[in-house]
Amino acid sequence: MKKICSIITAVFFSCAAVSADEVSDIAEARALIKDSMTLCGVERDSSEFTAAIEDFELLTATLNETVTSDDSLSEEELAEIILTFVYDNVLRNYQLNQSFVDRAFSTGVYNCVSSSIIYAAFAKSAGLDVRAQVTKDHCFITLYTGTKKIDVETTNPYGFNPGVKKAVAKNANMTHYVTVPKRYYNGRKEISTKMLASLPARNLMSSLTDRSMDEEAEELALRRMDYLSECSEAEKEEALNDYILCVRNHAVTLDRAGKPEQSLELLENLMDSYGVRRAISKDYDDFYYNAMARFYNNRDFEGGWAFIHRHDGGKYVSIEGFNKANDMMILGWNESFFDKILNSTEGQYAQMSQEERYLTAAKAAASAYKDNPSVRELKKYSDTFYKNYGICIHNNFAKLANAGKYEEARAVLEEGLKNYPDSATLKRDLKSLNR
């Protein structure tokens, strides 16, 4: 940044009497700069922290000496001069993701967050009533005077009172005008000075999450919650929601890494601490189902039942989520049983004929469906096994009938229809035999 005086390393405000309000303004401005850095992990004894504070205090002293002390200036004029001052001495180049105040002071690179904090700090040190505004993806400042509210677009050196045409350069032949358009202000919301100071930390939380540094993001979100604990209920709730989002993202990372137990434990602890919320509950249901799907795919049904027991028998999962996962376990267990009936090479099922196996599986599926009517796949299995049973009986009938063994063929059909009375194929076979 452009140094006003390279010899001065510390600034003392002792030249004239200072009112209590002025002391309060300066303290609030200094706290805004300091808090925005410490929340992001910049140590107070670090060179970055010290340099930023020294720059701010040096420039504040210069501003007070050259501008603020001019009693002829209106609040509007002073606010606009301060914006120009900030661009002359601190801000240089816009970069979308550069929210950090220490970097803005050291490099001149800024975005809407860091420029709003720096402008607000200088304006507050001059005794102006400025307040931060946010939209979904933007931050700016509003000046409050006795009768007016004037926006300040801090990402532009000509951003005082956007929408007003201004002469910015003159010579004998030409006057150059510029207008900063009013944009990005839909859905605006005023926030406290503390919330403004916490915005770089909020953006850092997002960056940490993007880099899968979930634990660091959670720790930062908790610090931010504590910092905002004396703000309005709305701002405390917003900070809590941001923390919850960090934990939910961490749970997603763990689930994708094949660690469902850890994923669910994170969300269980979250619900124990802050109550059941719709978004958390939905995530829990999804991860719970994903975990059960792994047990299903691995045919590890004992593991699945043990998993349900470990997670309090479905205490945290919704009724719908539990039933969905439980039905999958029931289906999987029965599918394994059907496979055993149809494909065993040893034991009682190995001694059965193919039609006997299909009939046994069909009855087992029908019985399971009766006990678990929500598992509709069991009905499909029962229908399929009965159809396959009917095909076996038809083939046996055809073989006997073609050999002229009509009575034996009739007995096969009658037994088949006894077990599978809805078979249209077997009914046609019996009709043809009776001709």
Short mmCIF file of C-alpha atoms in Angstrom, two decimals, residues 40-365:
data_model
loop_
_atom_site.label_atom_id
_atom_site.label_comp_id
_atom_site.label_asym_id
_atom_site.label_seq_id
_atom_site.Cartn_x
_atom_site.Cartn_y
_atom_site.Cartn_z
CA CYS A 40 -9.95 -16.00 10.32
CA GLY A 41 -7.03 -17.22 12.40
CA VAL A 42 -4.63 -14.30 11.96
CA GLU A 43 -2.66 -14.28 15.22
CA ARG A 44 -2.55 -10.96 17.06
CA ASP A 45 1.22 -11.18 17.43
CA SER A 46 1.75 -12.02 13.73
CA SER A 47 3.43 -9.61 11.34
CA GLU A 48 0.32 -9.61 9.11
CA PHE A 49 -1.93 -8.54 11.98
CA THR A 50 0.49 -5.91 13.25
CA ALA A 51 1.08 -4.45 9.80
CA ALA A 52 -2.64 -4.16 9.04
CA ILE A 53 -3.40 -2.44 12.35
CA GLU A 54 -0.46 -0.06 11.96
CA ASP A 55 -1.58 0.82 8.42
CA PHE A 56 -5.15 1.39 9.59
CA GLU A 57 -4.16 3.59 12.52
CA LEU A 58 -1.63 5.57 10.49
CA LEU A 59 -4.20 6.20 7.77
CA THR A 60 -6.89 7.03 10.33
CA ALA A 61 -4.62 9.65 11.86
CA THR A 62 -3.93 11.11 8.42
CA LEU A 63 -7.64 11.12 7.58
CA ASN A 64 -8.44 12.88 10.85
CA GLU A 65 -5.78 15.50 10.26
CA THR A 66 -6.61 16.25 6.62
CA VAL A 67 -10.33 15.58 6.23
CA THR A 68 -12.35 14.79 9.35
CA SER A 69 -11.30 17.94 11.13
CA ASP A 70 -12.89 20.06 8.38
CA ASP A 71 -16.16 21.12 10.01
CA SER A 72 -17.46 22.60 6.76
CA LEU A 73 -17.98 19.17 5.24
CA SER A 74 -21.40 17.57 5.35
CA GLU A 75 -21.73 13.91 6.32
CA GLU A 76 -22.38 13.04 2.67
CA GLU A 77 -19.31 14.90 1.48
CA LEU A 78 -17.15 13.33 4.18
CA ALA A 79 -18.43 9.82 3.36
CA GLU A 80 -17.64 10.25 -0.33
CA ILE A 81 -14.18 11.68 0.39
CA ILE A 82 -13.44 8.68 2.64
CA LEU A 83 -14.27 6.28 -0.21
CA THR A 84 -11.81 8.13 -2.45
CA PHE A 85 -9.26 8.12 0.39
CA VAL A 86 -9.57 4.35 0.78
CA TYR A 87 -8.90 3.82 -2.93
CA ASP A 88 -6.00 6.27 -2.93
CA ASN A 89 -4.31 4.55 0.00
CA VAL A 90 -5.44 0.91 0.32
CA LEU A 91 -7.53 -0.67 -2.42
CA ARG A 92 -6.10 -1.42 -5.88
CA ASN A 93 -7.48 -4.48 -7.66
CA TYR A 94 -10.78 -6.37 -7.34
CA GLN A 95 -10.66 -10.15 -6.94
CA LEU A 96 -13.87 -12.10 -6.38
CA ASN A 97 -12.68 -14.34 -3.53
CA GLN A 98 -10.35 -11.98 -1.64
CA SER A 99 -12.28 -11.35 1.58
CA PHE A 100 -9.34 -11.00 3.99
CA VAL A 101 -8.63 -7.59 5.46
CA ASP A 102 -4.92 -8.18 6.20
CA ARG A 103 -4.32 -9.12 2.55
CA ALA A 104 -6.28 -6.11 1.33
CA PHE A 105 -3.99 -3.83 3.36
CA SER A 106 -0.81 -5.61 2.26
CA THR A 107 -1.62 -6.18 -1.43
CA GLY A 108 -4.46 -3.81 -2.30
CA VAL A 109 -6.54 -6.75 -3.57
CA TYR A 110 -10.15 -6.78 -2.33
CA ASN A 111 -13.71 -7.94 -2.89
CA CYS A 112 -17.05 -6.65 -1.65
CA VAL A 113 -16.52 -8.05 1.86
CA SER A 114 -13.01 -6.80 2.54
CA SER A 115 -13.69 -3.41 0.91
CA SER A 116 -16.90 -2.97 2.94
CA ILE A 117 -15.08 -3.73 6.20
CA ILE A 118 -12.23 -1.34 5.43
CA TYR A 119 -14.50 1.47 4.25
CA ALA A 120 -16.84 1.02 7.23
CA ALA A 121 -13.89 1.11 9.66
CA PHE A 122 -12.57 4.41 8.27
CA ALA A 123 -16.07 5.90 8.12
CA LYS A 124 -16.83 4.85 11.71
CA SER A 125 -13.53 6.29 12.91
CA ALA A 126 -14.70 9.58 11.41
CA GLY A 127 -17.94 9.40 13.41
CA LEU A 128 -20.24 8.50 10.52
CA ASP A 129 -23.23 6.22 10.98
CA VAL A 130 -22.57 3.52 8.38
CA ARG A 131 -24.17 0.09 8.38
CA ALA A 132 -23.49 -3.02 6.35
CA GLN A 133 -26.01 -4.50 3.92
CA VAL A 134 -25.93 -7.98 2.39
CA THR A 135 -27.77 -9.78 -0.36
CA LYS A 136 -27.47 -13.41 -1.38
CA ASP A 137 -24.03 -12.87 -2.92
CA HIS A 138 -23.00 -9.25 -2.28
CA CYS A 139 -22.07 -6.85 0.50
CA PHE A 140 -22.11 -3.04 0.56
CA ILE A 141 -22.53 -0.12 2.97
CA THR A 142 -25.28 2.40 3.68
CA LEU A 143 -24.64 5.85 5.15
CA TYR A 144 -27.31 7.09 7.55
CA THR A 145 -27.63 10.87 7.94
CA GLY A 146 -30.34 12.75 9.76
CA THR A 147 -32.69 12.59 6.80
CA LYS A 148 -31.20 10.22 4.25
CA LYS A 149 -29.95 6.72 3.60
CA ILE A 150 -27.27 6.62 0.92
CA ASP A 151 -25.75 3.42 -0.40
CA VAL A 152 -22.01 3.04 -0.91
CA GLU A 153 -20.78 0.49 -3.45
CA THR A 154 -17.37 -0.13 -1.92
CA THR A 155 -16.06 -2.21 -4.83
CA ASN A 156 -15.86 0.94 -6.98
CA PRO A 157 -13.99 4.16 -6.23
CA TYR A 158 -16.97 6.09 -7.63
CA GLY A 159 -19.51 3.96 -5.78
CA PHE A 160 -20.88 6.61 -3.43
CA ASN A 161 -24.64 6.90 -4.06
CA PRO A 162 -24.87 4.44 -6.99
CA GLY A 163 -27.00 5.54 -9.89
CA VAL A 164 -25.99 9.20 -9.70
CA LYS A 165 -23.94 10.58 -12.61
CA LYS A 166 -20.70 12.19 -11.47
CA ALA A 167 -17.99 14.28 -13.07
CA VAL A 168 -14.72 12.54 -12.34
CA ALA A 169 -12.22 14.30 -14.62
CA LYS A 170 -12.13 17.75 -16.19
CA ASN A 171 -9.94 19.71 -18.56
CA ALA A 172 -10.41 22.72 -20.78
CA ASN A 173 -12.14 20.73 -23.49
CA MET A 174 -13.85 17.80 -21.79
CA THR A 175 -15.66 16.65 -18.67
CA HIS A 176 -15.73 12.90 -18.04
CA TYR A 177 -18.75 11.44 -16.27
CA VAL A 178 -19.30 8.05 -14.67
CA THR A 179 -22.34 6.34 -13.22
CA VAL A 180 -22.07 3.28 -10.99
CA PRO A 181 -25.29 1.33 -11.61
CA LYS A 182 -27.50 0.18 -8.78
CA ARG A 183 -27.34 -3.58 -8.99
CA TYR A 184 -26.92 -6.69 -6.85
CA TYR A 185 -29.12 -5.04 -4.20
CA ASN A 186 -32.28 -7.14 -4.49
CA GLY A 187 -33.21 -8.88 -1.27
CA ARG A 188 -30.93 -6.62 0.77
CA LYS A 189 -30.68 -7.08 4.52
CA GLU A 190 -28.99 -4.89 7.10
CA ILE A 191 -26.52 -6.63 9.40
CA SER A 192 -24.67 -5.69 12.57
CA THR A 193 -21.06 -4.55 12.67
CA LYS A 194 -20.11 -7.86 14.28
CA MET A 195 -21.80 -9.82 11.52
CA LEU A 196 -19.89 -7.72 8.98
CA ALA A 197 -16.62 -8.54 10.77
CA SER A 198 -17.51 -12.24 10.60
CA LEU A 199 -18.14 -12.37 6.85
CA PRO A 200 -14.50 -13.16 5.91
CA ALA A 201 -14.66 -16.11 8.31
CA ARG A 202 -17.90 -17.24 6.67
CA ASN A 203 -16.27 -17.17 3.24
CA LEU A 204 -13.25 -19.00 4.65
CA MET A 205 -15.57 -21.70 5.99
CA SER A 206 -16.89 -22.20 2.46
CA SER A 207 -13.37 -22.37 1.05
CA LEU A 208 -12.30 -24.94 3.66
CA THR A 209 -15.34 -27.06 2.86
CA ASP A 210 -14.55 -26.92 -0.86
CA ARG A 211 -11.08 -28.27 -0.05
CA SER A 212 -12.56 -31.06 2.13
CA MET A 213 -11.06 -29.46 5.25
CA ASP A 214 -14.32 -30.13 7.07
CA GLU A 215 -13.06 -30.27 10.65
CA GLU A 216 -11.30 -26.91 10.23
CA ALA A 217 -14.50 -25.43 8.76
CA GLU A 218 -16.53 -26.71 11.73
CA GLU A 219 -14.06 -25.30 14.24
CA LEU A 220 -14.17 -21.90 12.53
CA ALA A 221 -17.98 -21.99 12.41
CA LEU A 222 -18.08 -22.63 16.17
CA ARG A 223 -15.74 -19.68 16.83
CA ARG A 224 -17.97 -17.50 14.67
CA MET A 225 -21.07 -18.65 16.58
CA ASP A 226 -19.42 -17.72 19.87
CA TYR A 227 -18.36 -14.33 18.48
CA LEU A 228 -21.94 -13.56 17.38
CA SER A 229 -23.55 -14.89 20.58
CA GLU A 230 -24.62 -11.40 21.72
CA CYS A 231 -26.10 -10.35 18.38
CA SER A 232 -29.77 -10.49 17.43
CA GLU A 233 -31.64 -13.78 17.48
CA ALA A 234 -31.79 -13.72 13.68
CA GLU A 235 -28.01 -13.37 13.36
CA LYS A 236 -27.36 -16.04 15.98
CA GLU A 237 -29.68 -18.37 14.11
CA GLU A 238 -27.88 -17.60 10.84
CA ALA A 239 -24.52 -18.42 12.44
CA LEU A 240 -25.95 -21.66 13.81
CA ASN A 241 -27.32 -22.59 10.39
CA ASP A 242 -23.90 -21.96 8.86
CA TYR A 243 -22.33 -24.26 11.46
CA ILE A 244 -24.97 -26.91 10.80
CA LEU A 245 -24.22 -26.69 7.08
CA CYS A 246 -20.50 -27.28 7.78
CA VAL A 247 -21.33 -30.41 9.78
CA ARG A 248 -23.72 -31.65 7.11
CA ASN A 249 -21.02 -31.19 4.45
CA HIS A 250 -18.57 -33.10 6.64
CA ALA A 251 -21.12 -35.90 6.92
CA VAL A 252 -21.41 -36.00 3.13
CA THR A 253 -17.63 -36.33 2.82
CA LEU A 254 -17.58 -39.22 5.30
CA ASP A 255 -20.49 -40.98 3.63
CA ARG A 256 -18.83 -40.76 0.21
CA ALA A 257 -15.66 -42.13 1.76
CA GLY A 258 -17.56 -45.24 2.88
CA LYS A 259 -17.69 -44.24 6.55
CA PRO A 260 -21.43 -44.29 7.29
CA GLU A 261 -21.05 -44.85 11.03
CA GLN A 262 -18.99 -41.68 11.45
CA SER A 263 -21.32 -39.76 9.17
CA LEU A 264 -24.38 -40.70 11.21
CA GLU A 265 -22.64 -40.08 14.53
CA LEU A 266 -21.85 -36.52 13.41
CA LEU A 267 -25.50 -35.88 12.63
CA GLU A 268 -26.67 -37.61 15.84
CA ASN A 269 -24.45 -35.32 17.92
CA LEU A 270 -25.76 -32.35 15.95
CA MET A 271 -29.39 -33.29 16.64
CA ASP A 272 -28.63 -33.96 20.31
CA SER A 273 -27.16 -30.45 20.60
CA TYR A 274 -29.49 -28.38 18.42
CA GLY A 275 -32.61 -30.46 17.92
CA VAL A 276 -34.04 -32.26 14.93
CA ARG A 277 -34.24 -30.04 11.87
CA ARG A 278 -35.70 -30.95 8.51
CA ALA A 279 -32.45 -30.66 6.56
CA ILE A 280 -30.47 -32.68 9.11
CA SER A 281 -33.18 -35.32 9.29
CA LYS A 282 -33.27 -35.67 5.51
CA ASP A 283 -29.49 -36.07 5.38
CA TYR A 284 -29.66 -38.64 8.16
CA ASP A 285 -32.32 -40.62 6.31
CA ASP A 286 -30.21 -40.57 3.13
CA PHE A 287 -27.00 -41.68 4.87
CA TYR A 288 -28.91 -44.29 6.90
CA TYR A 289 -30.33 -45.72 3.69
CA ASN A 290 -26.92 -45.63 1.99
CA ALA A 291 -25.43 -47.57 4.90
CA MET A 292 -28.18 -50.18 4.75
CA ALA A 293 -27.74 -50.41 0.98
CA ARG A 294 -24.10 -51.40 1.52
CA PHE A 295 -25.18 -54.18 3.86
CA TYR A 296 -27.82 -55.23 1.33
CA ASN A 297 -25.37 -55.32 -1.57
CA ASN A 298 -22.87 -57.31 0.51
CA ARG A 299 -25.62 -59.67 1.69
CA ASP A 300 -24.56 -58.89 5.26
CA PHE A 301 -27.95 -58.90 6.92
CA GLU A 302 -26.68 -59.66 10.39
CA GLY A 303 -24.47 -56.63 10.03
CA GLY A 304 -27.47 -54.60 8.91
CA TRP A 305 -29.58 -55.55 11.92
CA ALA A 306 -26.61 -54.85 14.21
CA PHE A 307 -26.22 -51.45 12.53
CA ILE A 308 -29.85 -50.59 13.30
CA HIS A 309 -29.34 -51.63 16.92
CA ARG A 310 -26.15 -49.53 17.26
CA HIS A 311 -28.03 -46.47 16.10
CA ASP A 312 -30.68 -46.74 18.79
CA GLY A 313 -33.03 -48.86 16.73
CA GLY A 314 -33.90 -45.95 14.46
CA LYS A 315 -34.18 -43.19 17.12
CA TYR A 316 -32.86 -40.48 14.83
CA VAL A 317 -34.12 -41.67 11.47
CA SER A 318 -37.64 -40.70 10.40
CA ILE A 319 -40.37 -43.34 10.36
CA GLU A 320 -40.36 -43.23 6.57
CA GLY A 321 -36.58 -43.51 6.43
CA PHE A 322 -36.48 -46.38 8.90
CA ASN A 323 -39.22 -48.31 7.11
CA LYS A 324 -37.48 -47.86 3.76
CA ALA A 325 -34.17 -49.17 5.09
CA ASN A 326 -35.82 -51.92 7.13
CA ASP A 327 -37.82 -53.10 4.10
CA MET A 328 -34.58 -53.33 2.15
CA MET A 329 -33.10 -55.60 4.84
CA ILE A 330 -36.22 -57.78 4.86
CA LEU A 331 -36.11 -58.04 1.08
CA GLY A 332 -32.42 -58.88 1.06
CA TRP A 333 -32.77 -61.56 3.72
CA ASN A 334 -35.63 -63.18 1.80
CA GLU A 335 -33.74 -62.96 -1.50
CA SER A 336 -30.90 -64.89 0.09
CA PHE A 337 -33.39 -67.46 1.34
CA PHE A 338 -34.94 -67.79 -2.14
CA ASP A 339 -31.48 -68.25 -3.62
CA LYS A 340 -30.79 -70.99 -1.10
CA ILE A 341 -34.02 -72.79 -2.02
CA LEU A 342 -33.42 -72.56 -5.76
CA ASN A 343 -29.68 -73.17 -5.97
CA SER A 344 -28.56 -75.25 -2.99
CA THR A 345 -26.38 -78.25 -3.89
CA GLU A 346 -26.56 -79.68 -0.40
CA GLY A 347 -29.24 -80.23 2.24
CA GLN A 348 -32.98 -80.60 1.98
CA TYR A 349 -33.48 -78.31 -1.01
CA ALA A 350 -30.89 -80.16 -3.07
CA GLN A 351 -33.14 -83.22 -2.97
CA MET A 352 -36.09 -81.40 -4.51
CA SER A 353 -37.10 -81.34 -8.17
CA GLN A 354 -37.02 -78.00 -10.00
CA GLU A 355 -40.79 -77.55 -9.77
CA GLU A 356 -40.70 -78.33 -6.06
CA ARG A 357 -38.05 -75.68 -5.55
CA TYR A 358 -40.07 -73.06 -7.41
CA LEU A 359 -43.21 -73.96 -5.48
CA THR A 360 -41.37 -73.78 -2.13
CA ALA A 361 -39.86 -70.41 -3.05
CA ALA A 362 -43.26 -69.11 -4.26
CA LYS A 363 -44.93 -70.06 -0.99
CA ALA A 364 -42.08 -68.55 1.03
CA ALA A 365 -42.32 -65.28 -0.92
#
